[in-house]
């Protein structure tokens, strides 16, 4: 089958990647569409040392597996857990100590014609949700996880930095809380898009230091953390949504002296994301920058790496 894989020779397009074998309890998915995420770009740079097929944001069709799943349009959770470790038994499979992650850690991903995945990880895509929209379920679920990790009060003053692929989803989710929200932008196109959703766009230079109750870092870069620390008020909460290669240059003494809370959050509820898309609460169409066929995957990854690029879709 065709696949876009990370090998010892770097990112490679292969037309003869082995078709995955079906294990017990798994479904064979025919990938219909996939999205390129910042994490994919960081993996190519060396983050986590991943080898295998990239891709964890996708919409697919079940072509082999249990009869009740056959033919279903699905999205798939990315954390493949063991079910037996202490964290799995506590009901936190996303933090399983032995987990594999689709397209990220020891498990092939969705930038390929096919993917095999345990059926317990599948969610049906409602009829009202298109394949294009369904590609956003995984990152949108990650955006909703902010609300699971932090109590957001409608009285809060939130600043979000990093108006990229994930940031634009987080901004839409945070707007629904009713809190005051400002999003730091670098480009007019970002400000225009936010304006369409009724979200205030600001320039970093215009923001006062240490005023916001909550700062959300969606920059996807090591530098984002120190920017976030510059904006948060004493006893405020910094929410970290970025995964990247390298370490942040940041003044952690400020965290101690100003008693700042740091909250990390990663994967979230697919159910919530699917509901929000079905109800038309989240605009994903405006986030699609360009689409490529899988065979042009190398070109697609290059396009996705350009600063300011929103979602690049791969069509199988
Ligand atoms: Zn992602
Ligand atoms: Zn486990």
Coordinates of C-alpha atoms and ligand atoms in Angstrom, one line a residue:
X1 CA 0.0 0.0 0.0
X2 CA 1.0 3.7 -0.2
X3 CA 2.3 5.3 2.9
X4 CA 4.2 8.3 4.1
X5 CA 6.7 7.0 6.7
X6 CA 9.5 8.1 8.8
X7 CA 12.5 5.8 8.2
X8 CA 16.2 6.0 9.1
X9 CA 16.5 8.0 5.8
X10 CA 14.0 10.6 7.0
X11 CA 10.5 11.2 5.7
X12 CA 9.8 8.9 2.8
X13 CA 6.9 8.2 0.4
X14 CA 6.6 4.5 -0.2
X15 CA 4.3 2.8 -2.7
X16 CA 5.0 -0.7 -1.4
X17 CA 4.7 -0.3 2.4
X18 CA 3.4 -3.7 3.8
X19 CA -0.4 -3.8 4.3
X20 CA -1.0 -4.2 8.0
X21 CA -2.2 -7.6 9.3
X22 CA -5.4 -7.7 11.3
X23 CA -5.0 -8.7 14.9
X24 CA -7.8 -10.0 17.1
X25 CA -10.3 -7.3 18.1
X26 CA -9.1 -4.9 15.4
X27 CA -10.8 -3.4 12.4
X28 CA -9.2 -2.7 9.1
X29 CA -9.7 0.9 8.1
X30 CA -9.5 2.4 4.7
X31 CA -8.3 5.9 5.3
X32 CA -10.4 8.5 3.4
X33 CA -8.8 11.7 4.6
X34 CA -6.1 12.7 7.0
X35 CA -4.7 16.0 8.5
X36 CA -1.1 17.1 9.1
X37 CA -0.5 18.3 12.6
X38 CA 2.3 20.2 14.2
X39 CA 3.3 17.0 16.0
X40 CA 3.9 15.3 12.7
X41 CA 6.4 18.1 11.8
X42 CA 8.1 17.8 15.2
X43 CA 8.3 14.0 14.7
X44 CA 10.1 14.5 11.4
X45 CA 12.6 16.8 13.3
X46 CA 13.3 13.9 15.7
X47 CA 10.7 14.3 18.5
X48 CA 10.2 10.9 20.3
X49 CA 12.5 9.2 17.7
X50 CA 9.4 7.8 15.9
X51 CA 9.8 5.3 13.0
X52 CA 6.8 4.2 11.0
X53 CA 3.8 5.6 9.2
X54 CA 2.9 9.2 10.4
X55 CA -0.6 10.5 10.9
X56 CA -3.1 10.6 13.8
X57 CA -5.9 12.8 12.5
X58 CA -8.1 10.9 10.1
X59 CA -11.5 9.9 8.8
X60 CA -11.8 6.3 7.6
X61 CA -14.2 3.5 6.6
X62 CA -14.2 0.1 8.2
X63 CA -13.5 -2.5 5.5
X64 CA -12.8 -5.5 7.7
X65 CA -13.8 -6.4 11.2
X66 CA -16.9 -7.1 13.3
X67 CA -20.1 -7.0 11.3
X68 CA -21.6 -4.1 13.3
X69 CA -18.7 -1.9 12.3
X70 CA -18.4 -3.0 8.6
X71 CA -19.0 0.0 6.3
X72 CA -19.1 2.5 9.1
X73 CA -17.4 5.9 8.7
X74 CA -15.2 6.3 11.7
X75 CA -12.6 8.3 13.6
X76 CA -10.1 6.6 15.9
X77 CA -8.6 7.4 19.3
X78 CA -4.8 7.6 19.1
X79 CA -3.9 6.1 22.5
X80 CA -3.6 2.3 22.3
X81 CA -3.5 1.2 26.0
X82 CA -2.6 -2.0 27.7
X83 CA -5.7 -2.3 29.9
X84 CA -3.8 -3.8 32.8
X85 CA -1.5 -1.2 34.3
X86 CA -2.4 0.9 37.3
X87 CA -3.5 3.9 35.3
X88 CA -5.6 1.9 32.9
X89 CA -7.3 0.2 35.9
X90 CA -8.0 3.7 37.3
X91 CA -9.8 4.5 34.1
X92 CA -7.1 6.8 32.6
X93 CA -6.1 4.8 29.5
X94 CA -4.8 7.9 27.8
X95 CA -2.0 7.9 30.4
X96 CA -1.4 4.1 30.2
X97 CA 2.2 3.4 31.2
X98 CA 2.7 1.0 28.2
X99 CA 0.6 2.9 25.6
X100 CA 1.4 3.2 22.0
X101 CA 0.1 6.2 20.1
X102 CA -1.1 6.0 16.5
X103 CA 1.4 7.7 14.2
X104 CA 3.4 9.0 17.2
X105 CA 4.8 6.2 19.3
X106 CA 5.4 2.6 18.2
X107 CA 2.2 2.3 16.1
X108 CA 1.7 3.0 12.5
X109 CA -0.5 6.0 11.6
X110 CA -3.0 7.1 9.0
X111 CA -0.9 8.7 6.2
X112 CA -1.4 5.4 4.3
X113 CA -4.1 3.6 2.4
X114 CA -5.0 1.4 5.4
X115 CA -4.6 1.3 9.2
X116 CA -5.6 -1.5 11.6
X117 CA -6.9 -0.3 15.0
X118 CA -8.7 -2.0 17.9
X119 CA -12.4 -1.6 17.6
X120 CA -12.8 -0.2 21.1
X121 CA -10.9 2.9 19.8
X122 CA -13.4 3.7 17.0
X123 CA -16.2 6.3 17.0
X124 CA -18.8 6.5 14.3
X125 CA -19.0 9.8 12.4
X126 CA -22.5 11.2 12.4
X127 CA -24.1 11.7 9.0
X128 CA -24.1 15.5 9.5
X129 CA -20.3 15.5 9.9
X130 CA -18.2 15.4 6.7
X131 CA -14.9 13.6 6.3
X132 CA -13.2 17.0 6.1
X133 CA -14.7 17.9 9.5
X134 CA -14.0 14.5 11.0
X135 CA -10.3 14.9 10.4
X136 CA -10.5 17.7 13.1
X137 CA -12.0 15.4 15.8
X138 CA -8.7 14.5 17.4
X139 CA -7.3 18.0 17.7
X140 CA -10.7 19.4 18.7
X141 CA -10.9 16.7 21.4
X142 CA -7.5 18.0 22.5
X143 CA -8.9 21.5 22.6
X144 CA -11.8 20.4 24.8
X145 CA -9.3 18.7 27.2
X146 CA -8.4 22.3 28.4
X147 CA -11.8 22.4 30.0
X148 CA -11.3 19.1 31.6
X149 CA -7.9 20.2 33.1
X150 CA -8.7 23.8 34.1
X151 CA -11.7 25.4 35.7
X152 CA -12.5 28.2 33.3
X153 CA -14.7 30.9 34.9
X154 CA -16.8 33.1 32.6
X155 CA -15.2 36.0 34.5
X156 CA -11.7 34.9 33.4
X157 CA -9.4 36.9 31.1
X158 CA -7.8 34.4 28.8
X159 CA -5.0 35.0 26.4
X160 CA -4.2 32.4 23.8
X161 CA -0.9 32.5 22.1
X162 CA -0.2 30.5 18.9
X163 CA -3.0 31.1 16.4
X164 CA -2.2 28.1 14.3
X165 CA -4.0 24.8 13.6
X166 CA -4.6 23.8 17.2
X167 CA -4.8 27.3 18.5
X168 CA -7.7 28.2 16.2
X169 CA -9.7 25.2 17.6
X170 CA -8.8 26.0 21.2
X171 CA -9.9 29.6 20.6
X172 CA -13.3 28.5 19.3
X173 CA -13.8 26.1 22.3
X174 CA -12.7 28.8 24.8
X175 CA -15.1 31.4 23.3
X176 CA -18.0 29.0 24.1
X177 CA -17.2 29.4 27.9
X178 CA -18.2 33.1 27.8
X179 CA -14.9 34.2 29.3
X180 CA -13.0 37.2 27.8
X181 CA -10.7 35.9 25.2
X182 CA -7.8 37.5 23.3
X183 CA -5.8 35.7 20.8
X184 CA -2.2 36.8 19.9
X185 CA -1.7 36.9 16.2
X186 CA 1.2 37.6 13.9
X187 CA -0.6 37.7 10.6
X188 CA -3.6 39.7 9.2
X189 CA -5.1 36.4 7.9
X190 CA -5.3 35.1 11.4
X191 CA -6.9 38.3 12.8
X192 CA -9.4 38.2 10.0
X193 CA -10.4 34.6 10.7
X194 CA -10.8 35.3 14.4
X195 CA -12.9 38.4 13.6
X196 CA -15.2 36.2 11.6
X197 CA -15.8 34.2 14.8
X198 CA -16.2 37.3 17.0
X199 CA -12.9 36.6 18.8
X200 CA -10.6 39.5 19.6
X201 CA -7.1 39.4 17.9
X202 CA -4.2 41.3 19.5
X203 CA -0.5 41.8 18.9
X204 CA 1.9 40.6 21.6
X205 CA 3.5 44.0 21.8
X206 CA 0.1 45.6 22.8
X207 CA -0.5 43.3 25.8
X208 CA 0.3 44.3 29.3
X209 CA 2.7 42.0 31.2
X210 CA 1.3 39.7 33.9
X211 CA -2.4 40.5 33.7
X212 CA -4.2 37.5 32.4
X213 CA -5.8 34.9 34.7
X214 CA -5.3 32.1 32.1
X215 CA -2.8 31.9 29.3
X216 CA -3.0 29.1 26.8
X217 CA 0.2 28.2 24.9
X218 CA -0.6 26.7 21.5
X219 CA 2.6 27.9 19.8
X220 CA 4.0 24.5 19.3
X221 CA 7.4 25.8 20.1
X222 CA 9.8 25.9 23.0
X223 CA 9.7 29.7 23.0
X224 CA 5.9 29.8 23.7
X225 CA 6.3 29.0 27.3
X226 CA 8.4 32.0 28.2
X227 CA 5.9 34.3 26.3
X228 CA 3.1 32.7 28.3
X229 CA 5.0 33.4 31.6
X230 CA 5.3 37.0 30.6
X231 CA 1.5 37.4 30.3
X232 CA 0.2 35.5 33.3
X233 CA -0.7 37.3 36.5
X234 CA 0.4 36.1 39.9
X235 CA -1.6 33.0 40.9
X236 CA -2.8 32.6 37.3
X237 CA -2.8 29.4 35.3
X238 CA -0.7 28.6 32.2
X239 CA -2.1 25.9 30.1
X240 CA 0.4 24.1 27.9
X241 CA -0.8 22.6 24.7
X242 CA 2.4 22.4 22.8
X243 CA 4.6 19.3 22.1
X244 CA 8.0 19.9 20.5
X245 CA 11.5 18.8 20.2
X246 CA 13.8 20.6 22.7
X247 CA 13.4 22.4 26.0
X248 CA 12.0 25.9 26.8
X249 CA 14.2 28.8 27.9
X250 CA 12.1 30.0 30.7
X251 CA 12.3 31.7 34.1
X252 CA 10.9 29.1 36.5
X253 CA 11.6 31.2 39.5
X254 CA 8.7 33.4 38.4
X255 CA 6.5 30.3 38.6
X256 CA 7.6 29.9 42.3
X257 CA 7.5 33.6 43.4
X258 CA 4.2 34.4 41.7
X259 CA 2.7 31.0 42.5
X260 CA 1.7 30.3 39.0
X261 CA -0.1 27.1 38.1
X262 CA 1.2 25.1 35.1
X263 CA -1.3 22.7 33.6
X264 CA -0.5 20.3 30.8
X265 CA -3.3 18.7 28.8
X266 CA -3.2 16.4 25.8
X267 CA -5.9 14.2 24.4
X268 CA -9.6 14.7 25.1
X269 CA -13.1 13.5 24.5
X270 CA -13.9 12.4 21.0
X271 CA -17.6 12.3 21.9
X272 CA -17.6 16.0 22.8
X273 CA -15.7 16.9 19.6
X274 CA -18.1 14.9 17.5
X275 CA -21.1 16.6 19.2
X276 CA -19.7 20.0 18.7
X277 CA -19.1 19.4 15.0
X278 CA -22.6 17.8 14.6
X279 CA -24.2 20.9 16.2
X280 CA -22.2 23.3 14.0
X281 CA -20.5 24.9 17.0
X282 CA -17.0 24.8 15.5
X283 CA -15.9 26.1 12.1
X284 CA -13.3 23.8 10.5
X285 CA -13.9 24.6 6.9
X286 CA -12.0 27.9 7.3
X287 CA -9.1 26.1 8.7
X288 CA -8.4 24.0 5.6
X289 CA -5.5 25.6 3.8
X290 CA -4.9 23.1 1.0
X291 CA -5.4 19.5 0.1
X292 CA -3.0 17.0 -1.5
X293 CA -3.2 13.4 -2.6
X294 CA -1.3 10.9 -0.5
X295 CA 1.2 10.4 -3.3
X296 CA 2.1 14.1 -3.1
X297 CA 2.6 13.6 0.7
X298 CA 6.2 14.9 0.8
X299 CA 5.1 18.1 -0.9
X300 CA 2.2 18.3 1.5
X301 CA 4.5 18.1 4.5
X302 CA 6.7 20.8 3.1
X303 CA 3.6 23.0 2.7
X304 CA 2.5 22.3 6.3
X305 CA 5.9 23.3 7.6
X306 CA 5.6 26.9 6.2
X307 CA 4.9 29.3 9.0
X308 CA 1.3 30.4 9.3
X309 CA -0.1 27.4 7.3
X310 CA -3.3 26.1 8.7
X311 CA -4.6 22.5 8.1
X312 CA -3.2 20.6 5.1
X313 CA -5.4 17.6 4.3
X314 CA -4.2 14.4 2.6
X315 CA -6.8 12.7 0.4
X316 CA -6.4 8.9 -0.1
Ligands
LIG1 ZN1 -2.1 16.2 16.3
LIG2 ZN1 -2.1 0.5 30.7

